[in-house]
PDB file of C-alpha atoms in Angstrom:
ATOM      1  CA  MET A   1      68.638 -21.714 -40.271  1.00  0.00           C
ATOM      2  CA  LYS A   2      71.383 -23.639 -42.090  1.00  0.00           C
ATOM      3  CA  ASN A   3      69.003 -24.571 -44.958  1.00  0.00           C
ATOM      4  CA  LYS A   4      67.889 -20.964 -45.306  1.00  0.00           C
ATOM      5  CA  ARG A   5      71.515 -19.739 -45.476  1.00  0.00           C
ATOM      6  CA  THR A   6      72.392 -22.428 -48.007  1.00  0.00           C
ATOM      7  CA  HIS A   7      69.344 -21.505 -50.095  1.00  0.00           C
ATOM      8  CA  VAL A   8      70.322 -17.817 -50.041  1.00  0.00           C
ATOM      9  CA  LEU A   9      73.922 -18.604 -51.008  1.00  0.00           C
ATOM     10  CA  LEU A  10      72.823 -20.893 -53.844  1.00  0.00           C
ATOM     11  CA  THR A  11      70.368 -18.261 -55.107  1.00  0.00           C
ATOM     12  CA  LEU A  12      73.046 -15.536 -55.012  1.00  0.00           C
ATOM     13  CA  GLY A  13      75.533 -17.850 -56.718  1.00  0.00           C
ATOM     14  CA  ALA A  14      73.036 -18.684 -59.462  1.00  0.00           C
ATOM     15  CA  ALA A  15      72.237 -15.004 -59.944  1.00  0.00           C
ATOM     16  CA  PHE A  16      75.959 -14.192 -60.200  1.00  0.00           C
ATOM     17  CA  VAL A  17      76.546 -16.923 -62.805  1.00  0.00           C
ATOM     18  CA  LEU A  18      73.517 -15.739 -64.784  1.00  0.00           C
ATOM     19  CA  CYS A  19      74.803 -12.148 -64.660  1.00  0.00           C
ATOM     20  CA  LEU A  20      78.242 -13.211 -65.939  1.00  0.00           C
ATOM     21  CA  THR A  21      76.674 -15.289 -68.693  1.00  0.00           C
ATOM     22  CA  LEU A  22      74.422 -12.466 -69.866  1.00  0.00           C
ATOM     23  CA  THR A  23      77.291  -9.966 -69.797  1.00  0.00           C
ATOM     24  CA  ALA A  24      79.550 -12.269 -71.815  1.00  0.00           C
ATOM     25  CA  CYS A  25      76.833 -13.063 -74.358  1.00  0.00           C
ATOM     26  CA  SER A  26      75.992  -9.413 -74.914  1.00  0.00           C
ATOM     27  CA  LYS A  27      79.605  -8.624 -75.814  1.00  0.00           C
ATOM     28  CA  LYS A  28      79.791 -10.329 -79.177  1.00  0.00           C
ATOM     29  CA  ALA A  29      83.178 -10.632 -80.784  1.00  0.00           C
ATOM     30  CA  GLY A  30      83.907  -7.924 -83.345  1.00  0.00           C
ATOM     31  CA  ARG A  31      81.472  -5.384 -81.926  1.00  0.00           C
ATOM     32  CA  LYS A  32      84.071  -2.864 -80.894  1.00  0.00           C
ATOM     33  CA  LEU A  33      86.101  -0.165 -82.595  1.00  0.00           C
ATOM     34  CA  LEU A  34      89.739  -0.688 -83.484  1.00  0.00           C
ATOM     35  CA  ASP A  35      92.405  -0.015 -80.899  1.00  0.00           C
ATOM     36  CA  PRO A  36      93.263   3.728 -81.186  1.00  0.00           C
ATOM     37  CA  GLU A  37      96.874   3.083 -82.260  1.00  0.00           C
ATOM     38  CA  ILE A  38      95.765   0.694 -85.024  1.00  0.00           C
ATOM     39  CA  ALA A  39      92.896   3.015 -86.014  1.00  0.00           C
ATOM     40  CA  GLU A  40      95.420   5.798 -86.576  1.00  0.00           C
ATOM     41  CA  MET A  41      97.655   3.530 -88.652  1.00  0.00           C
ATOM     42  CA  VAL A  42      94.839   2.341 -90.953  1.00  0.00           C
ATOM     43  CA  GLU A  43      92.900   5.637 -90.877  1.00  0.00           C
ATOM     44  CA  ALA A  44      89.674   3.896 -89.855  1.00  0.00           C
ATOM     45  CA  ASP A  45      87.529   3.108 -86.804  1.00  0.00           C
ATOM     46  CA  TYR A  46      86.509  -0.335 -88.078  1.00  0.00           C
ATOM     47  CA  VAL A  47      87.551  -2.584 -90.967  1.00  0.00           C
ATOM     48  CA  GLY A  48      85.590  -5.414 -92.517  1.00  0.00           C
ATOM     49  CA  LYS A  49      85.204  -7.599 -95.581  1.00  0.00           C
ATOM     50  CA  VAL A  50      81.852  -7.171 -97.304  1.00  0.00           C
ATOM     51  CA  ARG A  51      79.795 -10.356 -97.154  1.00  0.00           C
ATOM     52  CA  LYS A  52      76.213  -9.209 -97.839  1.00  0.00           C
ATOM     53  CA  ILE A  53      74.837  -6.129 -99.612  1.00  0.00           C
ATOM     54  CA  GLU A  54      71.280  -4.926 -99.032  1.00  0.00           C
ATOM     55  CA  GLU A  55      69.382  -1.860-100.160  1.00  0.00           C
ATOM     56  CA  ASP A  56      70.220   0.438 -97.235  1.00  0.00           C
ATOM     57  CA  SER A  57      72.984  -1.479 -95.466  1.00  0.00           C
ATOM     58  CA  PHE A  58      75.679  -4.101 -95.865  1.00  0.00           C
ATOM     59  CA  SER A  59      77.245  -6.694 -93.607  1.00  0.00           C
ATOM     60  CA  VAL A  60      80.926  -7.374 -93.049  1.00  0.00           C
ATOM     61  CA  ALA A  61      83.161  -9.988 -91.490  1.00  0.00           C
ATOM     62  CA  GLU A  62      85.567  -8.336 -89.072  1.00  0.00           C
ATOM     63  CA  VAL A  63      89.165  -7.806 -90.113  1.00  0.00           C
ATOM     64  CA  SER A  64      91.404  -7.945 -87.049  1.00  0.00           C
ATOM     65  CA  PHE A  65      94.848  -6.429 -86.740  1.00  0.00           C
ATOM     66  CA  LYS A  66      97.853  -6.783 -84.532  1.00  0.00           C
ATOM     67  CA  ILE A  67     101.052  -4.767 -84.353  1.00  0.00           C
ATOM     68  CA  LEU A  68     104.138  -6.893 -84.920  1.00  0.00           C
ATOM     69  CA  GLU A  69     107.473  -6.438 -83.099  1.00  0.00           C
ATOM     70  CA  ASP A  70     108.907  -4.461 -86.016  1.00  0.00           C
ATOM     71  CA  GLY A  71     105.952  -2.024 -85.851  1.00  0.00           C
ATOM     72  CA  SER A  72     104.216  -3.306 -88.975  1.00  0.00           C
ATOM     73  CA  LEU A  73     100.642  -4.483 -89.029  1.00  0.00           C
ATOM     74  CA  SER A  74      99.336  -7.987 -89.569  1.00  0.00           C
ATOM     75  CA  SER A  75      95.692  -8.483 -90.476  1.00  0.00           C
ATOM     76  CA  SER A  76      93.394 -11.485 -90.623  1.00  0.00           C
ATOM     77  CA  SER A  77      89.789 -12.200 -91.538  1.00  0.00           C
ATOM     78  CA  PRO A  78      87.666 -15.264 -92.228  1.00  0.00           C
ATOM     79  CA  SER A  79      88.266 -16.889 -95.595  1.00  0.00           C
ATOM     80  CA  SER A  80      85.955 -15.611 -98.339  1.00  0.00           C
ATOM     81  CA  LYS A  81      85.040 -19.247 -99.001  1.00  0.00           C
ATOM     82  CA  LYS A  82      83.867 -19.839 -95.430  1.00  0.00           C
ATOM     83  CA  LYS A  83      80.088 -19.598 -94.944  1.00  0.00           C
ATOM     84  CA  LEU A  84      79.360 -17.253 -92.040  1.00  0.00           C
ATOM     85  CA  GLU A  85      76.154 -17.048 -90.055  1.00  0.00           C
ATOM     86  CA  ASP A  86      74.432 -13.641 -89.812  1.00  0.00           C
ATOM     87  CA  SER A  87      75.335 -13.581 -86.106  1.00  0.00           C
ATOM     88  CA  GLU A  88      79.041 -13.613 -87.101  1.00  0.00           C
ATOM     89  CA  LEU A  89      78.636 -10.545 -89.321  1.00  0.00           C
ATOM     90  CA  VAL A  90      78.449  -6.860 -88.436  1.00  0.00           C
ATOM     91  CA  ARG A  91      75.640  -4.880 -90.037  1.00  0.00           C
ATOM     92  CA  VAL A  92      76.760  -1.504 -91.380  1.00  0.00           C
ATOM     93  CA  VAL A  93      74.202   1.211 -91.987  1.00  0.00           C
ATOM     94  CA  TYR A  94      74.769   4.482 -93.793  1.00  0.00           C
ATOM     95  CA  HIS A  95      72.804   7.608 -94.623  1.00  0.00           C
ATOM     96  CA  GLU A  96      72.750  10.141 -97.424  1.00  0.00           C
ATOM     97  CA  ASP A  97      75.639  12.087 -95.855  1.00  0.00           C
ATOM     98  CA  THR A  98      77.946   9.076 -95.591  1.00  0.00           C
ATOM     99  CA  HIS A  99      81.083   9.717 -97.639  1.00  0.00           C
ATOM    100  CA  PHE A 100      81.877   6.756 -99.922  1.00  0.00           C
ATOM    101  CA  TYR A 101      85.068   6.667-101.953  1.00  0.00           C
ATOM    102  CA  ILE A 102      87.413   4.236-103.692  1.00  0.00           C
ATOM    103  CA  ARG A 103      91.124   4.350-102.931  1.00  0.00           C
ATOM    104  CA  THR A 104      93.091   2.936-105.857  1.00  0.00           C
ATOM    105  CA  SER A 105      96.725   2.014-105.268  1.00  0.00           C
ATOM    106  CA  PRO A 106      99.043   0.554-107.925  1.00  0.00           C
ATOM    107  CA  ASP A 107     101.726  -0.269-105.347  1.00  0.00           C
ATOM    108  CA  GLU A 108     100.001  -1.815-102.294  1.00  0.00           C
ATOM    109  CA  GLY A 109      99.295   1.528-100.633  1.00  0.00           C
ATOM    110  CA  ASN A 110     102.540   3.474-101.044  1.00  0.00           C
ATOM    111  CA  SER A 111     100.749   5.871-103.390  1.00  0.00           C
ATOM    112  CA  TYR A 112      97.049   6.177-104.098  1.00  0.00           C
ATOM    113  CA  GLU A 113      94.250   8.102-105.725  1.00  0.00           C
ATOM    114  CA  ASP A 114      90.816   8.626-104.162  1.00  0.00           C
ATOM    115  CA  THR A 115      87.685   8.693-106.316  1.00  0.00           C
ATOM    116  CA  LYS A 116      84.194   9.677-105.174  1.00  0.00           C
ATOM    117  CA  ALA A 117      81.860   6.678-105.090  1.00  0.00           C
ATOM    118  CA  GLY A 118      78.578   5.509-103.578  1.00  0.00           C
ATOM    119  CA  PRO A 119      77.133   2.386-101.993  1.00  0.00           C
ATOM    120  CA  GLU A 120      76.518   0.952-105.488  1.00  0.00           C
ATOM    121  CA  SER A 121      80.327   0.522-105.764  1.00  0.00           C
ATOM    122  CA  LEU A 122      80.380  -2.027-102.925  1.00  0.00           C
ATOM    123  CA  GLU A 123      81.272  -5.588-103.944  1.00  0.00           C
ATOM    124  CA  GLU A 124      81.201  -8.830-101.972  1.00  0.00           C
ATOM    125  CA  HIS A 125      84.588  -9.738-100.451  1.00  0.00           C
ATOM    126  CA  MET A 126      85.838  -6.156-100.842  1.00  0.00           C
ATOM    127  CA  GLN A 127      87.736  -4.830 -97.847  1.00  0.00           C
ATOM    128  CA  VAL A 128      86.247  -1.584 -96.453  1.00  0.00           C
ATOM    129  CA  TYR A 129      87.804   0.864 -94.016  1.00  0.00           C
ATOM    130  CA  MET A 130      85.151   2.827 -92.157  1.00  0.00           C
ATOM    131  CA  ARG A 131      84.742   5.802 -89.884  1.00  0.00           C
ATOM    132  CA  GLY A 132      81.810   5.912 -87.511  1.00  0.00           C
ATOM    133  CA  ASP A 133      80.681   4.226 -84.315  1.00  0.00           C
ATOM    134  CA  PHE A 134      78.723   1.295 -82.978  1.00  0.00           C
ATOM    135  CA  GLU A 135      75.151   1.643 -81.812  1.00  0.00           C
ATOM    136  CA  GLY A 136      74.583  -1.723 -80.172  1.00  0.00           C
ATOM    137  CA  ASP A 137      75.709  -4.347 -82.682  1.00  0.00           C
ATOM    138  CA  THR A 138      75.229  -2.080 -85.688  1.00  0.00           C
ATOM    139  CA  PHE A 139      78.027   0.069 -87.104  1.00  0.00           C
ATOM    140  CA  ARG A 140      76.814   3.498 -88.225  1.00  0.00           C
ATOM    141  CA  ALA A 141      79.215   4.611 -90.961  1.00  0.00           C
ATOM    142  CA  THR A 142      80.048   8.240 -91.644  1.00  0.00           C
ATOM    143  CA  GLU A 143      82.782   7.319 -94.151  1.00  0.00           C
ATOM    144  CA  VAL A 144      83.434   4.163 -96.211  1.00  0.00           C
ATOM    145  CA  ARG A 145      86.719   3.690 -98.041  1.00  0.00           C
ATOM    146  CA  MET A 146      86.831   0.838-100.553  1.00  0.00           C
ATOM    147  CA  MET A 147      90.273  -0.421-101.506  1.00  0.00           C
ATOM    148  CA  GLN A 148      91.403  -1.408-104.985  1.00  0.00           C
ATOM    149  CA  PHE A 149      94.955  -2.557-105.597  1.00  0.00           C
ATOM    150  CA  GLY A 150      96.612  -2.790-109.014  1.00  0.00           C
ATOM    151  CA  ASP A 151      96.147  -0.663-112.130  1.00  0.00           C
TER     152      ASP A 151
END
């Protein structure tokens, strides 16, 4: 009886550990939308740095944000020089109705001008601010804003 109870407890314990492991592995870092407060501040659901451009999609490294004590935002992303594995990138897909535009700002965002663009305007290491949602690990973009600073 004692061996049977021990066997059942070990089996349940193993199943619990397996469940936790699978749950943790399926929640890859960077596969979630921005916090609503930050999303409102940056006018985007997700922000990334373009790392790979393909015919009907592109992949980004996540840009993460945090709100500082003074209310300003701090952002960070992997160095453009760092080689990232595909598993560290987020694939972004778009369709013919996805709105692409370039926001040009001569003064780091205090004033700006938006210009209609398309996916052909994407460049590696460009920061993109996107509207849309995740479907699994893939971000489905409805809007892509490409930032250009300077004249």
